[in-house]
Coordinates of N, CA and C in Angstrom, one line a residue:
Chain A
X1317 N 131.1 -143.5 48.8 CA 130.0 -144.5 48.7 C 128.9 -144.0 47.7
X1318 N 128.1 -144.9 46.8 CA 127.0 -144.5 46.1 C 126.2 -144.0 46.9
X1319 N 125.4 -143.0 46.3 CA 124.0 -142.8 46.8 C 123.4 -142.6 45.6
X1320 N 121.8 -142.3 46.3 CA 120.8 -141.4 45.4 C 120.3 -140.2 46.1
X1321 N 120.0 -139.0 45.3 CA 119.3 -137.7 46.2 C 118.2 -137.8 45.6
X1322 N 117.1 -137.8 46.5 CA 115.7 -137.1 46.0 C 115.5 -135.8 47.0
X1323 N 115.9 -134.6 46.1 CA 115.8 -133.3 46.8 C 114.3 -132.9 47.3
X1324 N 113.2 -133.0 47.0 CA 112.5 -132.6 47.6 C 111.8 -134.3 47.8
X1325 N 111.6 -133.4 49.4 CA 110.6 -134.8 50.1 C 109.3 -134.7 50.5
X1326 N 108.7 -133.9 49.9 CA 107.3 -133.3 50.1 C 107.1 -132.6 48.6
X1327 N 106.2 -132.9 47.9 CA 105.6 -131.9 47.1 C 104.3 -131.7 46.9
X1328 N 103.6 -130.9 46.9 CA 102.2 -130.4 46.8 C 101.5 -129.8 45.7
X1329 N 100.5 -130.4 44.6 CA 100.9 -129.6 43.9 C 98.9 -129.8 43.3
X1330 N 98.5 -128.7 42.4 CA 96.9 -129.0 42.1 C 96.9 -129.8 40.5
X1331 N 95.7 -130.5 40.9 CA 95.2 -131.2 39.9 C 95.3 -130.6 38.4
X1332 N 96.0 -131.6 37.2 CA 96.5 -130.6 36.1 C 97.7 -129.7 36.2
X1333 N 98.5 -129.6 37.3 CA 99.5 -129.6 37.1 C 100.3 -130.4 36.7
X1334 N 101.9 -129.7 36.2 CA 103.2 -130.6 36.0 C 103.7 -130.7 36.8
X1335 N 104.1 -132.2 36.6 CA 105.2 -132.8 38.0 C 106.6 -132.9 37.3
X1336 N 107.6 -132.3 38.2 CA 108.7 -133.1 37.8 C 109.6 -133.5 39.4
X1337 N 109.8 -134.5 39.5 CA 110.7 -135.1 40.8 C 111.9 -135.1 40.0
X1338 N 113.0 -134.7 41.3 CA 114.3 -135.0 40.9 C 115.3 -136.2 41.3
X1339 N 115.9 -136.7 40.6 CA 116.6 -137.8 41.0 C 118.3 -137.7 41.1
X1340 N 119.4 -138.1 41.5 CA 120.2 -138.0 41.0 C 121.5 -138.6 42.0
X1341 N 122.3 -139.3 41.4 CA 123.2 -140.6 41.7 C 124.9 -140.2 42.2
X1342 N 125.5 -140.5 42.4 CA 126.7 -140.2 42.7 C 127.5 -141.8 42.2
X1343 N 127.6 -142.0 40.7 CA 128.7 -142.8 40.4 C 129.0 -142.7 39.0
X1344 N 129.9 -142.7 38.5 CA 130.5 -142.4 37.1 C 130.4 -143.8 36.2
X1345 N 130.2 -145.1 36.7 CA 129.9 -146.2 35.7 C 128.7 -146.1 35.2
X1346 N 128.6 -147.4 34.8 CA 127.3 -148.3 34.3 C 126.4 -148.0 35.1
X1347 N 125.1 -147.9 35.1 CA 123.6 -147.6 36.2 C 122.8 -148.4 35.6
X1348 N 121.6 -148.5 36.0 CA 120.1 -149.1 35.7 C 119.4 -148.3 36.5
X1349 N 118.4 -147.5 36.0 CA 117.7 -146.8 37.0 C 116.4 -147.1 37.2
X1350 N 115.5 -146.9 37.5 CA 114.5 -147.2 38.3 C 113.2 -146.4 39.3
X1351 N 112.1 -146.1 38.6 CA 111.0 -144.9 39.7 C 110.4 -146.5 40.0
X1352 N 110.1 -146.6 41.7 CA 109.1 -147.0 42.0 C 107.8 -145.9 42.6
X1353 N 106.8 -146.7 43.1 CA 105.5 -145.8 43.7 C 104.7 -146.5 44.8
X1354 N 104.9 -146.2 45.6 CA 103.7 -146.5 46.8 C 102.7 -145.5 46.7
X1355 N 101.4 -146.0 46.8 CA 100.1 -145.4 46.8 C 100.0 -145.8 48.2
X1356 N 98.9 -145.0 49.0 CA 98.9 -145.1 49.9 C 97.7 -146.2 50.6
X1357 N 98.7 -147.2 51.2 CA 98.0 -148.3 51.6 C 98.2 -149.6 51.3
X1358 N 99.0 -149.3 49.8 CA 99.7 -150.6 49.1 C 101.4 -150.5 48.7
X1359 N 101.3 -151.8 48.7 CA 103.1 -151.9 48.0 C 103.8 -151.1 46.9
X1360 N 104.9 -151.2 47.3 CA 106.0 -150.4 45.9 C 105.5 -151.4 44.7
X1361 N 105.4 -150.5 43.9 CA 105.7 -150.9 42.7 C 106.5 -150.2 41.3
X1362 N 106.9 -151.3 40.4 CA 107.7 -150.9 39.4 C 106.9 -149.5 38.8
X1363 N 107.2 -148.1 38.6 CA 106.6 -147.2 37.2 C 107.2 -147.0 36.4
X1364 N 108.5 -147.5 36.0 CA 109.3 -147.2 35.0 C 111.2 -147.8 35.3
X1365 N 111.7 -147.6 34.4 CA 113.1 -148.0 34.4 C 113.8 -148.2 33.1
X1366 N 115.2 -147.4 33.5 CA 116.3 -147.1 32.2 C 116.7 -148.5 32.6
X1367 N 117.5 -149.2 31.2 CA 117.9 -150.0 31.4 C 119.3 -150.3 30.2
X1368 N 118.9 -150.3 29.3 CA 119.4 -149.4 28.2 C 119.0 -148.7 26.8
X1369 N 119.5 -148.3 25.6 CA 118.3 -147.5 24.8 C 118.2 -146.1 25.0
X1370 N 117.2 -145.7 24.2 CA 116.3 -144.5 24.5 C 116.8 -144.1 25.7
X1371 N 117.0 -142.5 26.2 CA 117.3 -142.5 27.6 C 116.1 -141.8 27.9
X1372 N 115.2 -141.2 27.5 CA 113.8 -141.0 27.8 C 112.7 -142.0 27.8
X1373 N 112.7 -142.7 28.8 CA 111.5 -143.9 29.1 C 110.1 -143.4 29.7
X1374 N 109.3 -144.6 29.2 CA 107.9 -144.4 29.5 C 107.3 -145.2 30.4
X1375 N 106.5 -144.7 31.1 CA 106.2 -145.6 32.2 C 104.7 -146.2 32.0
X1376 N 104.1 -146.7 33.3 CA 102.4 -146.6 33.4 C 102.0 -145.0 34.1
X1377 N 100.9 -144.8 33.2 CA 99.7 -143.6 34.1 C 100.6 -142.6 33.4
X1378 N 101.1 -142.0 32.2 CA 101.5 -141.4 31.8 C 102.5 -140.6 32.2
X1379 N 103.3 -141.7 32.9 CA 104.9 -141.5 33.9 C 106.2 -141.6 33.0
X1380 N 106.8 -140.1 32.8 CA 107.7 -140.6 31.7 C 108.9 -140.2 32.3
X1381 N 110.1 -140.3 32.3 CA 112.0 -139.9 32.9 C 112.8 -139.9 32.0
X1382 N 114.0 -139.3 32.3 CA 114.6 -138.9 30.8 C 116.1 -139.2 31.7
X1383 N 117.2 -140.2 31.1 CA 118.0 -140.2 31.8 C 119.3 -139.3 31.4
X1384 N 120.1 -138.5 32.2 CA 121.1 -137.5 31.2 C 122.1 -137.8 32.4
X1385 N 123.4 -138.3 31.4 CA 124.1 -139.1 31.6 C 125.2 -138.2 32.1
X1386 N 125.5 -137.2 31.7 CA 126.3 -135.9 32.4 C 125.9 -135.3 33.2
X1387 N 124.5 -134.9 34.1 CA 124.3 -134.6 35.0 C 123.8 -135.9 35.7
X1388 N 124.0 -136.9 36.0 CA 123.4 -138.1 37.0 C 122.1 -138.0 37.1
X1389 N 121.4 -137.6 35.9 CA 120.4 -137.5 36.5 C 119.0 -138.3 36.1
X1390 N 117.7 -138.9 36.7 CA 116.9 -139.5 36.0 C 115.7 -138.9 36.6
X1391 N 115.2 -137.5 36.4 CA 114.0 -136.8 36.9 C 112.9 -137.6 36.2
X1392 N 112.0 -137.5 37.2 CA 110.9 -138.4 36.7 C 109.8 -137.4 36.2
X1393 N 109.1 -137.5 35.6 CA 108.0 -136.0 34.8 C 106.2 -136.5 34.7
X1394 N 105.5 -135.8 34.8 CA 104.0 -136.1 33.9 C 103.8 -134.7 33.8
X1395 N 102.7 -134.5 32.9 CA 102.5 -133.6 32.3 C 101.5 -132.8 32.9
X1396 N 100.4 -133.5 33.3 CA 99.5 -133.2 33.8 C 99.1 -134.2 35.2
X1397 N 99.3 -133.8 36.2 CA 99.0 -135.3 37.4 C 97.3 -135.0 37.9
X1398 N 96.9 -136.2 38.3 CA 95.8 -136.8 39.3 C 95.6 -136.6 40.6
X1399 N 94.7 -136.2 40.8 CA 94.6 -136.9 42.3 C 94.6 -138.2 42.6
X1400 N 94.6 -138.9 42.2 CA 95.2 -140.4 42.5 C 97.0 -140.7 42.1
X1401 N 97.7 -139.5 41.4 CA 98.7 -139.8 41.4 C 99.6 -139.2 43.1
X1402 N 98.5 -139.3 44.5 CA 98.6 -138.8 45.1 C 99.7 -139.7 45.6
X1403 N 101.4 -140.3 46.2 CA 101.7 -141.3 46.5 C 102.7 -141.2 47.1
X1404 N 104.0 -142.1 47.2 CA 105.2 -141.7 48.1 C 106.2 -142.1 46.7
X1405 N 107.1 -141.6 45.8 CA 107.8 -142.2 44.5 C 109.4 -142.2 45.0
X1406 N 110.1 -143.4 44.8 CA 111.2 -143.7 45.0 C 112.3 -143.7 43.9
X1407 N 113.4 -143.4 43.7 CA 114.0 -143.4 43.0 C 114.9 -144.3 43.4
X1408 N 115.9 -145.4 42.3 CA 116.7 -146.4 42.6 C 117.7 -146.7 41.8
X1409 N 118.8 -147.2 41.7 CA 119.7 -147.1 40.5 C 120.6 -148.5 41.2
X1410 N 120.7 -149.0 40.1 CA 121.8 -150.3 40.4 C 123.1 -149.8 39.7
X1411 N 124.4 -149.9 40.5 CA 125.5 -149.7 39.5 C 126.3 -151.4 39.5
X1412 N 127.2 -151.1 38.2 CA 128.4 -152.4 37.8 C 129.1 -152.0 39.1
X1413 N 129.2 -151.4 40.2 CA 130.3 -151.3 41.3 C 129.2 -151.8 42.6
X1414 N 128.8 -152.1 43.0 CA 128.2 -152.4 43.9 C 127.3 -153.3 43.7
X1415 N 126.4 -153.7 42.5 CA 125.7 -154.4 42.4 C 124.3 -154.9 43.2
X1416 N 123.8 -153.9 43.3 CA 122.9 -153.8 44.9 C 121.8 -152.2 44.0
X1417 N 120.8 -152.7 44.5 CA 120.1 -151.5 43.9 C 119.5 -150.9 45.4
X1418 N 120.1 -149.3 45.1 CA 120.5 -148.5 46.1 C 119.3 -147.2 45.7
X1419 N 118.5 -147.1 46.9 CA 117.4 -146.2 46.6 C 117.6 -144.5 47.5
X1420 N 116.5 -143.7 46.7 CA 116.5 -142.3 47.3 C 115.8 -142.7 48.5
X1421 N 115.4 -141.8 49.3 CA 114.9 -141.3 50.6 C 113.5 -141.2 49.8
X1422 N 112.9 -140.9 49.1 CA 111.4 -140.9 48.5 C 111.2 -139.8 48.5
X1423 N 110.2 -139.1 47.7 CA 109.4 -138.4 47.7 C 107.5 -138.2 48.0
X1424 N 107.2 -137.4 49.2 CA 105.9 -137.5 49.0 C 104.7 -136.6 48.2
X1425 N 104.2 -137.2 47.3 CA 103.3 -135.9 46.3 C 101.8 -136.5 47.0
X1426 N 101.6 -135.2 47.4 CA 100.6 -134.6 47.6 C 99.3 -134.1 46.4
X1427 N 98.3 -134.5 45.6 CA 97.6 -133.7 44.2 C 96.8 -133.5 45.3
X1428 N 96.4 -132.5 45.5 CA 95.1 -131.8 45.5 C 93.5 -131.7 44.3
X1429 N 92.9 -132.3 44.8 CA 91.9 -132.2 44.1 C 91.3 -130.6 42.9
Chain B
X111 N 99.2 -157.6 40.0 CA 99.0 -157.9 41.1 C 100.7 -158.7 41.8
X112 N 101.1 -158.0 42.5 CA 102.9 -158.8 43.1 C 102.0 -160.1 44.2
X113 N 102.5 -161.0 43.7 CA 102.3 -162.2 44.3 C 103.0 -162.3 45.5
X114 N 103.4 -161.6 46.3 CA 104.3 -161.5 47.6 C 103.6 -161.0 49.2
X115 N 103.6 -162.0 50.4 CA 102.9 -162.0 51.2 C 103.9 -161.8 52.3
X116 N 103.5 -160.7 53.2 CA 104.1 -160.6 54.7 C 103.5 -160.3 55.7
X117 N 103.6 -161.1 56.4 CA 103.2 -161.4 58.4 C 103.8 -161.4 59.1
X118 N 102.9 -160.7 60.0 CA 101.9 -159.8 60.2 C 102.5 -158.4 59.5
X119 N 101.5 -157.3 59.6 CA 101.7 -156.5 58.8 C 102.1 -155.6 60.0
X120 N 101.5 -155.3 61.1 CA 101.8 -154.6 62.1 C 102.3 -155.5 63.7
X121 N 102.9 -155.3 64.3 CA 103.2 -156.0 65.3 C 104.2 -155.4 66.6
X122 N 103.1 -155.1 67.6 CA 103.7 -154.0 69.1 C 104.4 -155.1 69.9
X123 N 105.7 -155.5 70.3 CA 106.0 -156.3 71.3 C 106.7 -155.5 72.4
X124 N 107.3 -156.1 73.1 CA 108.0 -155.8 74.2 C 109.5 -156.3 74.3
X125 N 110.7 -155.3 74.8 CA 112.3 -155.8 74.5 C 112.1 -157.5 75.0
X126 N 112.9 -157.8 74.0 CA 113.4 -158.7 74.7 C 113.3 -160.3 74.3
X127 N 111.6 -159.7 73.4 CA 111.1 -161.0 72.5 C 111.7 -161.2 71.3
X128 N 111.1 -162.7 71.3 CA 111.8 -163.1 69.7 C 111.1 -162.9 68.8
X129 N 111.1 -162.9 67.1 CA 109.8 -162.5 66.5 C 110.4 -162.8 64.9
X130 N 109.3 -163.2 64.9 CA 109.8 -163.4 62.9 C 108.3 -163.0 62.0
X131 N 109.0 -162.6 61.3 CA 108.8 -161.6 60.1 C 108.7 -162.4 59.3
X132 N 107.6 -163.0 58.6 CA 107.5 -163.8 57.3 C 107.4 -163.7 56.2
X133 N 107.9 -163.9 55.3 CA 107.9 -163.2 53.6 C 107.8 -164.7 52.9
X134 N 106.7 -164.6 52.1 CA 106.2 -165.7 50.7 C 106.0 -165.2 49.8
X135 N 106.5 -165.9 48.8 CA 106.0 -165.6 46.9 C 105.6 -166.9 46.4
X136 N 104.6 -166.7 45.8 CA 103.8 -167.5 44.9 C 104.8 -167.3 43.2
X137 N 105.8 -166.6 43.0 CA 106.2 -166.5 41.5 C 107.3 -167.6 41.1
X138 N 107.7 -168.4 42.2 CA 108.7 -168.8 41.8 C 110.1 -168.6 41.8
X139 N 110.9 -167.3 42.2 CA 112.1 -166.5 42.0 C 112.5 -166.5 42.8
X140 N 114.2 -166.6 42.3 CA 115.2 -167.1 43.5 C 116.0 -166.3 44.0
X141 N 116.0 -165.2 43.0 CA 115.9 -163.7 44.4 C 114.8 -163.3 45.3
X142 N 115.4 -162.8 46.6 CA 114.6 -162.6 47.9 C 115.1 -161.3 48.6
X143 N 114.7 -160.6 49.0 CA 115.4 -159.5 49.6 C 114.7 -159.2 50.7
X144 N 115.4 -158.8 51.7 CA 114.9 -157.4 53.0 C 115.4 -156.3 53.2
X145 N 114.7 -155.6 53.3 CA 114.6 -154.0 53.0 C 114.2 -153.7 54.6
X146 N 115.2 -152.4 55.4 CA 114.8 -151.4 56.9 C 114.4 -150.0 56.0
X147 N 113.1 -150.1 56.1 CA 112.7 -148.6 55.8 C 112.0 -147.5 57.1
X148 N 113.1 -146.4 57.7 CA 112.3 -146.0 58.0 C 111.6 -144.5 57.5
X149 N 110.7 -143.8 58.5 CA 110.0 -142.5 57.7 C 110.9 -141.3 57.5
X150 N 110.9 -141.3 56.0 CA 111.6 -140.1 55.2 C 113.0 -140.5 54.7
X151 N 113.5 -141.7 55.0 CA 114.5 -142.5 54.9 C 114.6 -143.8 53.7
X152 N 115.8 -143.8 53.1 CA 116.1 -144.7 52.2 C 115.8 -145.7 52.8
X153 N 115.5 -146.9 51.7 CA 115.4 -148.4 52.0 C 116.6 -149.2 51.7
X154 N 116.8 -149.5 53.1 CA 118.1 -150.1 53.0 C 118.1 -151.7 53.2
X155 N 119.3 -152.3 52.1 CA 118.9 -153.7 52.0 C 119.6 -154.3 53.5
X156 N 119.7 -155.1 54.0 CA 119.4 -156.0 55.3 C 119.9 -157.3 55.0
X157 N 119.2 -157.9 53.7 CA 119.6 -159.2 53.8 C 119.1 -159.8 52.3
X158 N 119.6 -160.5 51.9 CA 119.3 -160.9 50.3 C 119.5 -162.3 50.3
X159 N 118.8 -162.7 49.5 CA 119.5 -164.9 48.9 C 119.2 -164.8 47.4
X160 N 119.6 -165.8 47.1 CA 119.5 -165.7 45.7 C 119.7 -166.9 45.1
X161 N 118.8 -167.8 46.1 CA 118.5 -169.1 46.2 C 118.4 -169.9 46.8
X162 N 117.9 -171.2 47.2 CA 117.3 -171.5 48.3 C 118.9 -172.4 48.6
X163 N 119.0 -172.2 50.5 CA 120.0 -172.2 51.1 C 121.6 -171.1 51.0
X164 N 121.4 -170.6 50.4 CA 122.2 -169.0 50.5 C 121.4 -167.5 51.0
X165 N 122.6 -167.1 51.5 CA 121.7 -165.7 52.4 C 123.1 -164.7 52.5
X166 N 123.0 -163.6 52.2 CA 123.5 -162.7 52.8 C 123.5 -161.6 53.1
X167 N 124.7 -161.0 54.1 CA 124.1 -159.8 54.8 C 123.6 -158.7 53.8
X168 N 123.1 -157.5 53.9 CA 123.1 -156.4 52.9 C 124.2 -155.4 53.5
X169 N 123.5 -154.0 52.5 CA 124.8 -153.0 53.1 C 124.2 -152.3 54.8
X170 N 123.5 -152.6 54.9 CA 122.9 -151.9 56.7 C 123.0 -153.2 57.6
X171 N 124.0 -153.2 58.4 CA 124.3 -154.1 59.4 C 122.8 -154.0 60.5
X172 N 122.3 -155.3 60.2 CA 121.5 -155.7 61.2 C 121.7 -156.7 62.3
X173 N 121.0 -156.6 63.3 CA 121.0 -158.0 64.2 C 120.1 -159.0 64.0
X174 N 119.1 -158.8 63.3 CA 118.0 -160.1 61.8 C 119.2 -161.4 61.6
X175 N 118.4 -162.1 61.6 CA 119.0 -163.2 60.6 C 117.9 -163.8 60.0
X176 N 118.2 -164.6 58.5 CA 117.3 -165.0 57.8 C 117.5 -166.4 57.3
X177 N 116.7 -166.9 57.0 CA 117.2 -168.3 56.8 C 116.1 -168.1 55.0
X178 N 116.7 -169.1 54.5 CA 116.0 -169.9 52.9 C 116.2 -171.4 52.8
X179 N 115.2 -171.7 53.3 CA 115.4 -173.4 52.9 C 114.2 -173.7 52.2
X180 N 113.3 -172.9 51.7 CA 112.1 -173.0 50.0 C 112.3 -172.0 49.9
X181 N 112.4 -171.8 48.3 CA 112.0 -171.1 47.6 C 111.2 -170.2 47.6
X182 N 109.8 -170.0 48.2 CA 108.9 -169.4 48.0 C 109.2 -168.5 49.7
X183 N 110.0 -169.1 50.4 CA 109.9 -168.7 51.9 C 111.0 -168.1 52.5
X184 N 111.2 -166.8 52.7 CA 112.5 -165.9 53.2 C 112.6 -165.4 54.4
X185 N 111.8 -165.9 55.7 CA 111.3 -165.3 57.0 C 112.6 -164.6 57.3
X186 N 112.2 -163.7 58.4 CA 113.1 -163.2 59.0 C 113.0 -162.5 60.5
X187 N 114.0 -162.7 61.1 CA 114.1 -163.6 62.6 C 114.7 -162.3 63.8
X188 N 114.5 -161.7 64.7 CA 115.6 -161.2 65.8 C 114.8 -161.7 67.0
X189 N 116.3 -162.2 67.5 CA 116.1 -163.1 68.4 C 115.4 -162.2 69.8
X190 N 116.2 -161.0 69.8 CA 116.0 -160.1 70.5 C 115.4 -159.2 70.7
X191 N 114.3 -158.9 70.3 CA 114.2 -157.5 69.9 C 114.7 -156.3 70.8
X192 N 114.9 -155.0 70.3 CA 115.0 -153.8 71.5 C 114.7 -152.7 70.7
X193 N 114.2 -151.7 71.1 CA 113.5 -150.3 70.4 C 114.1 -150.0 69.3
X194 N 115.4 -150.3 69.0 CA 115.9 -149.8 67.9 C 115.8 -150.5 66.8
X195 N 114.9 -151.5 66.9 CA 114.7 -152.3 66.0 C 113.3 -152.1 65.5
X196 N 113.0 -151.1 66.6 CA 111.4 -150.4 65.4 C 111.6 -150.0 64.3
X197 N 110.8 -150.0 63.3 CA 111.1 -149.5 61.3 C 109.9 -150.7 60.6
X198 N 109.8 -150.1 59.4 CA 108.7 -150.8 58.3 C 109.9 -152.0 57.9
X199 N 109.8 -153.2 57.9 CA 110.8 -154.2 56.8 C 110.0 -154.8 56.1
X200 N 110.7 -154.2 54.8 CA 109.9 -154.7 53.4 C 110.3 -155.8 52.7
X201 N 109.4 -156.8 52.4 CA 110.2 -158.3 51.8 C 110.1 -158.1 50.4
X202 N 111.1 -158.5 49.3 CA 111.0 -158.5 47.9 C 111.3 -159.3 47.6
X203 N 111.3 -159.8 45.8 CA 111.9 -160.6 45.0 C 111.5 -160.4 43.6
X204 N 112.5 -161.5 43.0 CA 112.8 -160.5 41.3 C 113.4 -161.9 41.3
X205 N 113.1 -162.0 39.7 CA 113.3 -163.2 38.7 C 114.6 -163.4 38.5
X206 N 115.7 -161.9 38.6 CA 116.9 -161.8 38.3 C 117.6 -160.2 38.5
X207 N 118.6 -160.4 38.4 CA 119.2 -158.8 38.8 C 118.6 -158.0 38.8
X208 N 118.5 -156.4 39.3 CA 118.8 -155.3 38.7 C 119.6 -154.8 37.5
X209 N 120.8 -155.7 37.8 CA 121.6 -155.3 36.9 C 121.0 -155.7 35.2
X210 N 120.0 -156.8 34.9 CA 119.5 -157.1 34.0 C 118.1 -156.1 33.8
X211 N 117.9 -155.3 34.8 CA 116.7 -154.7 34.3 C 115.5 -154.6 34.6
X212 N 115.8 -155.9 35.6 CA 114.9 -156.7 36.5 C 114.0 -155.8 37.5
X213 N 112.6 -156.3 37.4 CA 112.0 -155.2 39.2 C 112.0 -155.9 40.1
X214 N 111.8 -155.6 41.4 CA 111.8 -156.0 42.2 C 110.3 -156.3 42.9
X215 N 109.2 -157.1 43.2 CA 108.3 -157.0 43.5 C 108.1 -157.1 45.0
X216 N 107.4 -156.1 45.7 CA 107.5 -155.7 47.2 C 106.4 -156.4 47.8
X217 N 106.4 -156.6 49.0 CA 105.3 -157.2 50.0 C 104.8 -155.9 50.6
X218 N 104.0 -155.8 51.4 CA 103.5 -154.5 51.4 C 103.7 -154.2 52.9
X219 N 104.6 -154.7 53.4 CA 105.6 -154.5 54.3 C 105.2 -154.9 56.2
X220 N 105.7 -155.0 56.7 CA 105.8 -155.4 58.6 C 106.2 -154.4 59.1
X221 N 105.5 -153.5 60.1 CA 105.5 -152.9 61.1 C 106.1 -153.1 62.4
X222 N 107.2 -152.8 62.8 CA 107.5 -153.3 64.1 C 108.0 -152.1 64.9
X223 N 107.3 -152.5 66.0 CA 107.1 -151.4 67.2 C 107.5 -152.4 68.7
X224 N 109.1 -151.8 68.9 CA 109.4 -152.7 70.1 C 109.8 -152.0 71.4
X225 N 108.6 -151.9 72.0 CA 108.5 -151.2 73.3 C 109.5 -150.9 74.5

């Protein structure tokens, strides 16, 4: 069966630091991938998504992922994060075999002021 | 701003009751989804339409049923409740696939806590 791994489910990290979350899929077709983000208190929303093109996409808030097609993988990155990029981020990928967009377990980041 | 509304947001009952879970969009879109999320766990789909008077199951076998008879209105229903049916269910919808590229826009989710 497809999945998605998001290996770490807690990250903590200080203001100005780099983020990178990891994503990563178990199917060999076609994908569409997908970061969403819960802030805390409101709904998922879209931050980005491969769909096709470029495999390095740009998101909002200076959220960028890079998809590499030989490791499954679509790690999500910023350069420097916020304390308000404080949130819960989900990873999601639709495949041509299932047709169903099938999500990680999430990740929670923690910025420290 | 996701134009998508769910009620109540929180809700403690007791086994046994019936209870529905309401989901609205103001966008128009004839995809509709429910999502069982619980904590530290994937969101798993439950139940989808993809137009008014079609519904079906998702990949997590629930005891929910859902009905679509408007467009804008995807409630969803157990007749029964019982503890194992506590979890956050999240209502969505989207213009058109995933597979097109499409997002999904979330409601900010129902709390259910069944005693």
């Amino acid at each position: 069966a497809q999945s998605v791994s998001q290996h770490n489910h807690h990250v903590i990290l200080s203001e100005a630091a780099s983020l990178e979350l990891g994503c990563n899929y178990s199917y060999g077709g076609t994908v569409n991938l997908f970061w969403y983000v819960q802030y805390p208190g409101q709904h998922l929303q879209l931050l980005l998504k491969y769909f096709s093109g470029d495999p390095l996409v740009k998101g909002i808030k200076g959220f960028e992922a890079e998809f590499i097609k030989s490791k499954f993988s679509f790690n999500l990155r910023k350069p420097s994060v916020q304390w308000s990029d404080t949130a819960e981020y989900f990873c999601a990928v639709w495949t041509d075999s299932s047709y169903k967009l099938i999500f990680g377990s999430g990740t929670r980041l923690l910025v420290r002021p | 701003e996701a134009d998508i509304y769910q009620t109540p947001r929180y809700l403690v009952i007791g086994t046994g009751k019936k209870i529905t879970l309401e989901c609205s969009q103001t966008m128009g879109h004839d995809k509709m989804y429910w999502y069982q999320q619980d904590p530290g766990m994937e969101l798993h789909l439950i139940h989808y339409s993809y137009g008014v008077n079609s519904t079906e199951k998702g990949d997590l076998s629930s005891e929910s049923t859902v009905s679509r008879i408007r467009t804008e209105h995807f409630p969803l229903t157990l007749e029964s409740a019982r503890p194992s049916h506590t979890s956050q269910y999240l209502c969505a919808s989207s213009s058109g696939l995933a597979g097109e590229g499409r997002e999904l826009f979330f409601g900010e989710g129902s709390r259910l806590t069944v005693l």
